[in-house]
Structures are given as C-alpha cells and as structure tokens.
XYZ file of N, CA, C and O in Angstrom:
536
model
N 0.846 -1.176 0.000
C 0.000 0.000 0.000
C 0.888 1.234 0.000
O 1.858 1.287 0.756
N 0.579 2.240 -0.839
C 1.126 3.515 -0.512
C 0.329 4.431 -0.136
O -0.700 4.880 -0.641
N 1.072 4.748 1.094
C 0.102 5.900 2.166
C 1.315 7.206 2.092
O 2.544 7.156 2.064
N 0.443 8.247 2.078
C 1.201 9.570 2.447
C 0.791 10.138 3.523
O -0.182 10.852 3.765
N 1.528 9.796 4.060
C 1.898 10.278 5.665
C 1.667 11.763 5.796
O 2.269 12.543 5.058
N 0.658 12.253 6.878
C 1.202 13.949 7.137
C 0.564 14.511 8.470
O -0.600 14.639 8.849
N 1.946 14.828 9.098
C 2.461 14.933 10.245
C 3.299 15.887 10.433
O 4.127 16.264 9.603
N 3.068 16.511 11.976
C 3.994 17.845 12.194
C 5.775 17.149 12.386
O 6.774 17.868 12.367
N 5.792 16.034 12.515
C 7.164 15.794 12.242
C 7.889 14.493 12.130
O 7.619 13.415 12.659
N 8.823 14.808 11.363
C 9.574 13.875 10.482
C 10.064 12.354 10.588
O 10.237 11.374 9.864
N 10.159 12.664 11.643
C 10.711 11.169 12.673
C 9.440 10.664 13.199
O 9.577 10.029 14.245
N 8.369 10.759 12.807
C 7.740 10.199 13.955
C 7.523 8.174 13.647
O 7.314 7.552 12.605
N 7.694 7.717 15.049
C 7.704 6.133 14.864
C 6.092 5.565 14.375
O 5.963 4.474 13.820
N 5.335 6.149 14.564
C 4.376 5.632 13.574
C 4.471 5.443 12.087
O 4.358 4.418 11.415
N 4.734 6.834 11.700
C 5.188 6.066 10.235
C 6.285 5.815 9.950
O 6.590 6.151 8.806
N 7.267 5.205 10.706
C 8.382 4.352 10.630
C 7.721 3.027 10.769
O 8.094 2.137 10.006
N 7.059 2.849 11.388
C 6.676 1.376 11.453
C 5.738 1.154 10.458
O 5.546 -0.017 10.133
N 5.301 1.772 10.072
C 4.214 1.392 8.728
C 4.909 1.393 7.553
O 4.358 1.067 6.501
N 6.515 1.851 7.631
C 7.055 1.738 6.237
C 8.031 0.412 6.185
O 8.866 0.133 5.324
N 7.695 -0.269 7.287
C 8.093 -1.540 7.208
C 7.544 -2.325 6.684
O 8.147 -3.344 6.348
N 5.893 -2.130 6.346
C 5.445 -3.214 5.833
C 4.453 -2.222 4.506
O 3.450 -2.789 4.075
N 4.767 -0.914 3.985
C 4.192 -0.424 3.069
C 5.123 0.616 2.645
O 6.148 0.966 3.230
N 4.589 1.116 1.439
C 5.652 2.038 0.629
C 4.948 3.793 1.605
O 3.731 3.964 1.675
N 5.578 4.465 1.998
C 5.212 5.870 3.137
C 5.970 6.874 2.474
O 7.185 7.058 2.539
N 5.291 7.373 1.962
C 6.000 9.343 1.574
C 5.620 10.095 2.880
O 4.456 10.028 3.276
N 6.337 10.646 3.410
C 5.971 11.457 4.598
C 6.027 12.944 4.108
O 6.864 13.362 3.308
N 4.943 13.761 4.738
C 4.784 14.856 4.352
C 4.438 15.697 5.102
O 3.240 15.785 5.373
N 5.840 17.014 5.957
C 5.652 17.664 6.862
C 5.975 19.050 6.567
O 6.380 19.389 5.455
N 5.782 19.972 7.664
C 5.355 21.460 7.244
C 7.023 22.466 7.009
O 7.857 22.768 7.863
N 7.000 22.764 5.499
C 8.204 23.470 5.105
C 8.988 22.756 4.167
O 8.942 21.535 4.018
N 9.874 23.723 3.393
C 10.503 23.291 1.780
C 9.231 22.767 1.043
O 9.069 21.618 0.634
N 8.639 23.474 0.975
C 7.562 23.319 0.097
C 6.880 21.581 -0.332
O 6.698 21.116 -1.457
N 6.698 21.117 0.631
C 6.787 19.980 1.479
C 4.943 19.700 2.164
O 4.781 18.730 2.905
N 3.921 20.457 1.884
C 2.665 21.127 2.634
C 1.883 20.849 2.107
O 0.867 20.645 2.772
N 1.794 20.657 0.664
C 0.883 20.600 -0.600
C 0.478 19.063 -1.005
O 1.099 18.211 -1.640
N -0.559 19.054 -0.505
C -0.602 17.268 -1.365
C -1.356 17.616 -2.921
O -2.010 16.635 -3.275
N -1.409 18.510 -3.704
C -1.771 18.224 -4.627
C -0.031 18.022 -5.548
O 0.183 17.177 -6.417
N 0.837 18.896 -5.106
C 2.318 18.813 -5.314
C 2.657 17.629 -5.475
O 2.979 16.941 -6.443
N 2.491 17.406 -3.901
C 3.268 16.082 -3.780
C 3.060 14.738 -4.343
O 3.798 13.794 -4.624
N 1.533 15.030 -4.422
C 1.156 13.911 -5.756
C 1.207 13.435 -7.098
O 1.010 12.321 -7.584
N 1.646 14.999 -7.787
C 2.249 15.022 -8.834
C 3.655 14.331 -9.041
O 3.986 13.779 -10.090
N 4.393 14.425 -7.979
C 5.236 13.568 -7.600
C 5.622 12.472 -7.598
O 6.686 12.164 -8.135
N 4.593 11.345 -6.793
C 5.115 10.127 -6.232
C 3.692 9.507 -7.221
O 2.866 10.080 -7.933
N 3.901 8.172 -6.865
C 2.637 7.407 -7.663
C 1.388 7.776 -6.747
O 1.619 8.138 -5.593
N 0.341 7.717 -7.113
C -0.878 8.023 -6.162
C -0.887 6.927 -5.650
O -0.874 5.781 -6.099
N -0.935 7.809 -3.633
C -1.171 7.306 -3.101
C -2.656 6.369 -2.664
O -3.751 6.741 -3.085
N -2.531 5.304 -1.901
C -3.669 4.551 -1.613
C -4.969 4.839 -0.517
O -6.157 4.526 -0.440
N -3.756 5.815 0.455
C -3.959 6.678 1.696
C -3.949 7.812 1.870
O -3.046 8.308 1.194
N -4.621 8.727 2.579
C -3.830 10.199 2.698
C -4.261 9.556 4.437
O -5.352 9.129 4.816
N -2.930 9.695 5.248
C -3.060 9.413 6.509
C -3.112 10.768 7.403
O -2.777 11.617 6.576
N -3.297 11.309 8.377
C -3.288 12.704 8.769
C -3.034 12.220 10.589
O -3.782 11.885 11.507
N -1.896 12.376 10.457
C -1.525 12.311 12.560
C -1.639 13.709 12.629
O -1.279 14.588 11.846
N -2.383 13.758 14.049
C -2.583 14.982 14.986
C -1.263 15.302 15.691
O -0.999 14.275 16.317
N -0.508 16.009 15.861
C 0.173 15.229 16.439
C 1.300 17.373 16.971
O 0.967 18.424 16.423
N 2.156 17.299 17.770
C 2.284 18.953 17.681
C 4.056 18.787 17.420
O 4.842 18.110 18.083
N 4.380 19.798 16.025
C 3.535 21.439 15.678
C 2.001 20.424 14.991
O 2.265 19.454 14.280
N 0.823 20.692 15.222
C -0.001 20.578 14.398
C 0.380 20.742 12.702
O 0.823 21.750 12.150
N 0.140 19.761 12.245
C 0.208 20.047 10.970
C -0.863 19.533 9.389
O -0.892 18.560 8.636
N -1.510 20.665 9.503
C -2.638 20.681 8.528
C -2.110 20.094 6.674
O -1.118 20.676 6.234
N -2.416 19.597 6.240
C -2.052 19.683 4.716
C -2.571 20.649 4.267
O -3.516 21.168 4.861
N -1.938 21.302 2.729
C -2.500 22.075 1.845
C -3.859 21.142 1.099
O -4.082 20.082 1.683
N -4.597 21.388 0.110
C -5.533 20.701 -0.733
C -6.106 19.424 -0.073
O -6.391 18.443 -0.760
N -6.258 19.446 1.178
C -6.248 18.285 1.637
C -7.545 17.567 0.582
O -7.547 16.564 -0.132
N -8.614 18.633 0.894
C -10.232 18.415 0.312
C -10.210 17.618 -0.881
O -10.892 16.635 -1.171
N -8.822 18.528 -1.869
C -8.666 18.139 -3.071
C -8.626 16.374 -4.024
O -8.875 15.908 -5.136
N -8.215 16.013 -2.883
C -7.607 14.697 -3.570
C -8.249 13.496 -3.311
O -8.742 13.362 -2.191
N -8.314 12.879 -3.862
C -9.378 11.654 -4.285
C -9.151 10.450 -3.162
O -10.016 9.989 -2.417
N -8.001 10.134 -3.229
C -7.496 9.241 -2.580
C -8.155 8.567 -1.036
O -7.080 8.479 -0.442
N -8.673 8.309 -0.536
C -9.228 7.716 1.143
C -8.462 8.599 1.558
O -7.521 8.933 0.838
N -8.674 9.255 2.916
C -8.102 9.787 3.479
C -8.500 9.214 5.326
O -9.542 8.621 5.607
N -7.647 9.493 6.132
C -7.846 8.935 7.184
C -7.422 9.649 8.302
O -6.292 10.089 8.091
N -7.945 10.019 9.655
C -7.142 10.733 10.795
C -7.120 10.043 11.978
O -7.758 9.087 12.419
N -5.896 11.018 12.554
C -6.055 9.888 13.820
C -5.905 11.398 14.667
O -5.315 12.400 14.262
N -6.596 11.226 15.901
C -7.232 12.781 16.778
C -6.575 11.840 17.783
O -6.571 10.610 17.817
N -6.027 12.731 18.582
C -5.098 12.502 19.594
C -5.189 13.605 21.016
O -4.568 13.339 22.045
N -5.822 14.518 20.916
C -5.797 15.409 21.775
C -7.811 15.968 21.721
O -8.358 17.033 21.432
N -8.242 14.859 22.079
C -9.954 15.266 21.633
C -10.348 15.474 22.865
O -11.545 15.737 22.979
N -9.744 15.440 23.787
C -10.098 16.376 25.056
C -9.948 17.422 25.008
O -10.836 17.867 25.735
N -9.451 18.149 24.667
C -8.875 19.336 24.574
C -9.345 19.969 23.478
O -9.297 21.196 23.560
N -9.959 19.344 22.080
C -10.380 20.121 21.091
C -11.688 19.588 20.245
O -12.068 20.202 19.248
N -12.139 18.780 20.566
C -13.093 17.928 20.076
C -14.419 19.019 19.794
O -14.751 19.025 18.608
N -15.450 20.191 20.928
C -16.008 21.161 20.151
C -15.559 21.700 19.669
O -16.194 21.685 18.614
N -14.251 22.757 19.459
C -14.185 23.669 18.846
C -13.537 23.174 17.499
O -13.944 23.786 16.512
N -12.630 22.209 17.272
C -12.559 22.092 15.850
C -12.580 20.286 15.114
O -12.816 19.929 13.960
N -12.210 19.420 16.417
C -11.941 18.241 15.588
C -13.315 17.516 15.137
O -13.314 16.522 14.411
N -14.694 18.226 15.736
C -15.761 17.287 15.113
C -16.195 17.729 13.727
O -16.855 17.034 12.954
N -15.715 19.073 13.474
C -15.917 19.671 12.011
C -14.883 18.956 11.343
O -15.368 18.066 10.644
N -13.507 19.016 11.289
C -12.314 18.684 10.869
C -12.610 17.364 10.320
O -12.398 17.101 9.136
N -13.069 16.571 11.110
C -13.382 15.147 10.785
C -13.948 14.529 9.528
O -13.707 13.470 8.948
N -14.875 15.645 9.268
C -15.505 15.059 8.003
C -14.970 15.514 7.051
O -15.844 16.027 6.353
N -13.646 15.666 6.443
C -13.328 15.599 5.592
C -12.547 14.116 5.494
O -11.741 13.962 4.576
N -12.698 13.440 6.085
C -11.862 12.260 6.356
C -13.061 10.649 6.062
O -14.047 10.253 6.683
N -12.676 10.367 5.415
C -13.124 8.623 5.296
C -13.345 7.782 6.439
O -14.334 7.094 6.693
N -12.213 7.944 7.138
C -11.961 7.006 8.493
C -11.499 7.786 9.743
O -10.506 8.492 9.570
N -12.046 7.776 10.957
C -11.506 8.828 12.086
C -10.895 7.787 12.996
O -11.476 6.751 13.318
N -9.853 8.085 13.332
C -9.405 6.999 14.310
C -9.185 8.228 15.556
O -8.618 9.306 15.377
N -9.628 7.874 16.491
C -9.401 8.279 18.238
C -8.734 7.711 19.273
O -8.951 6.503 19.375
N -8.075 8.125 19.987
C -6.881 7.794 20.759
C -7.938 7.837 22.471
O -7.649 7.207 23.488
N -8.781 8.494 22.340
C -9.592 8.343 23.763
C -11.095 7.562 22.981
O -11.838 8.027 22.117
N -11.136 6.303 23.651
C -12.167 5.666 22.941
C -13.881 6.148 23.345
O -14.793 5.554 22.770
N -14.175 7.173 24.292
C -15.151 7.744 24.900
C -15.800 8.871 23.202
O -16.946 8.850 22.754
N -14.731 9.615 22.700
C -14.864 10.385 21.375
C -15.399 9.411 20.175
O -15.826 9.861 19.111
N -15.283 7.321 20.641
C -16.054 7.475 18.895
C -17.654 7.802 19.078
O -18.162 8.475 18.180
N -18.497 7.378 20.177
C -19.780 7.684 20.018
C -19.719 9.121 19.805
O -20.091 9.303 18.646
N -19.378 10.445 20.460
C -19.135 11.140 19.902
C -19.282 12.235 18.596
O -19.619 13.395 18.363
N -18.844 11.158 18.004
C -18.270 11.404 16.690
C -19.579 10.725 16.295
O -20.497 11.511 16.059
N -19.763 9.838 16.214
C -21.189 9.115 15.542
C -22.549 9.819 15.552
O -23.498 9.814 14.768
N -22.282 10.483 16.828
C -23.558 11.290 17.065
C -23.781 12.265 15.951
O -24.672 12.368 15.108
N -22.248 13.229 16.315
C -22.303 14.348 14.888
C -22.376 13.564 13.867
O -21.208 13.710 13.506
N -22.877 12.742 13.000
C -22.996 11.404 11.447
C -21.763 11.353 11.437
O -21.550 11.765 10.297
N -20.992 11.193 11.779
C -19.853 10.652 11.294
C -19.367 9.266 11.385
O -18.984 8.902 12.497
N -19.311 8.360 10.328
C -19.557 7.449 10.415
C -17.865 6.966 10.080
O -17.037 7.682 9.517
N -17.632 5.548 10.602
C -15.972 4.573 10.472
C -15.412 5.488 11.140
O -14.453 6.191 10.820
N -15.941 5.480 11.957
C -14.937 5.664 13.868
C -14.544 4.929 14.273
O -15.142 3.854 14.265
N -13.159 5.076 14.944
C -12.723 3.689 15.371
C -11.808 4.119 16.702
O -11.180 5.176 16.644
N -11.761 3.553 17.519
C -10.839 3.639 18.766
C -9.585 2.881 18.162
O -9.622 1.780 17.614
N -8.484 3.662 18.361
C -7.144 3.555 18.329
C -6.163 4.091 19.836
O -5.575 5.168 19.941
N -6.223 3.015 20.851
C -5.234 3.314 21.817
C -4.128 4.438 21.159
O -4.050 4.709 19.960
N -3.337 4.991 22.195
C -2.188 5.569 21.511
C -0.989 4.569 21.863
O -0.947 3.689 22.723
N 0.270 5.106 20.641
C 1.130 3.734 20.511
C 2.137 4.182 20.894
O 2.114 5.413 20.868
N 3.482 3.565 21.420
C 4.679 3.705 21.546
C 5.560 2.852 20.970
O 5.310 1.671 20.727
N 6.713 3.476 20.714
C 7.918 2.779 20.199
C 9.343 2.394 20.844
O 10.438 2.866 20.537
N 9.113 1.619 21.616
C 10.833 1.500 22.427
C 11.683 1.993 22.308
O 12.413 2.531 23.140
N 11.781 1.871 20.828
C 13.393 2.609 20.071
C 13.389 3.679 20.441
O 14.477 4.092 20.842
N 12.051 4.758 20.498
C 11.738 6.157 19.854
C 11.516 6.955 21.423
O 12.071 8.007 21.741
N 10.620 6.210 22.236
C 9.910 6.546 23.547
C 10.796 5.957 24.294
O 10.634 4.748 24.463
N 11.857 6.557 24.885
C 12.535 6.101 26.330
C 12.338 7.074 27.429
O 12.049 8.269 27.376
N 12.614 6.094 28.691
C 12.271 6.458 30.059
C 13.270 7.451 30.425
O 14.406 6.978 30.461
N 13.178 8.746 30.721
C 14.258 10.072 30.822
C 14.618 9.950 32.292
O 15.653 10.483 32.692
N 13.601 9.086 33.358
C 14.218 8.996 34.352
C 13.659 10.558 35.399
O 14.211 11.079 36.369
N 12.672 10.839 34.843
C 11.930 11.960 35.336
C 11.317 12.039 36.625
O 10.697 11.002 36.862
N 11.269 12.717 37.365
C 10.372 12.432 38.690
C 9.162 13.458 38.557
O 8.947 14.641 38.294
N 8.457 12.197 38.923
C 7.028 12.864 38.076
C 6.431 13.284 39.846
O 6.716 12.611 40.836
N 5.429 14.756 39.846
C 5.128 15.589 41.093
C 4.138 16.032 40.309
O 3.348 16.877 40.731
C-alpha cells in the first residue's frame, strides 16, 4: 500500500513502522513539502492520505482536493473535540481516536468509520528520561 503520511514531524515512529510493511511518503510542514496536490504530482498516487494529529499541528495544503481515502487519527480530543476536531473530521473517510469515549461522539455528529485507536509507543523512539514525576 502507498500511504502519504502527514504529520507535524519527520521522525515520527508511527510512520516508521508502517514503512516496514508499506511504501510511506511522509509529508511535513516546510521546503515546500505542505501541498498534497504537489506532492502527488510527484510520487505514484497514493492509496492513503493518513493525517496524525500530532504537535507542531500540521494541517495539509488541498487536503479536500484529492481523491485518494483519506484517514485521521485525533489525539488530543479532550482538549479540542467542540471547537474544531468534530468539524475537521468530516473531511476524512476514516476517524481513528486515541480516547475511545470520542467514537460515540463522533457518531452522534454522522460521522460514520470511527474507530478507537489506543495511543502507541515505540521502544526505540519513547525512552524512560528517568523523570520524577510531582
């Protein structure tokens, strides 16, 4: 599958691990780098347009534009779920949620292929800093 990744940043281990088992263009904010109608001109069309929440926030250009499935994953829907992520949503095929209380939610406003998605970690990526947490 080819998914285009887009995310406020570059490294992130989610789509490192998905390019283990699929072809991933990642697509983050700057060098003219923003645009998925660009970037599609580009690479073969993708199968996916994937969209992590994730901070710096990072919105695509044309997102509306492009044909392709598109998919999100909302990560902070405590914090923003009235004021923008239940509008935001429907431009998306598939909503994935990281607090599983947001898919009814989401169903209520019609939004339909909600799905609870725990949030994930990566060993490699997520280590213990040894913090004392107060």
């Amino acid at each position: 599958m080819r998914i285009l990744f887009c995310c406020g940043n570059s490294n992130d281990p989610l789509a490192k691990n998905l390019a283990k088992q699929h072809e991933v263009t990642i697509c983050t904010p700057g060098n003219n780098n923003e645009d998925l109608l660009l970037i599609q001109s580009k690479i073969p069309k993708p199968n996916l347009i994937f969209v992590l929440e994730q901070q710096p926030l990072f919105i695509p250009k044309n997102l509306q534009q492009i044909t392709a499935p598109k998919a999100v994953y909302f990560v902070d829907l405590h914090l923003h779920f009235d004021t923008w992520h239940k509008h935001f949503a429907r431009l998306f095929d598939i909503v994935f949620c990281a607090q599983k209380k947001y898919v009814d939610k989401f169903k209520n406003q019609g939004i339909k292929n909600v799905f609870w998605l725990p949030l994930y970690s990566d060993p490699s990526f997520d280590k213990n800093l040894g913090l004392k947490r107060g």
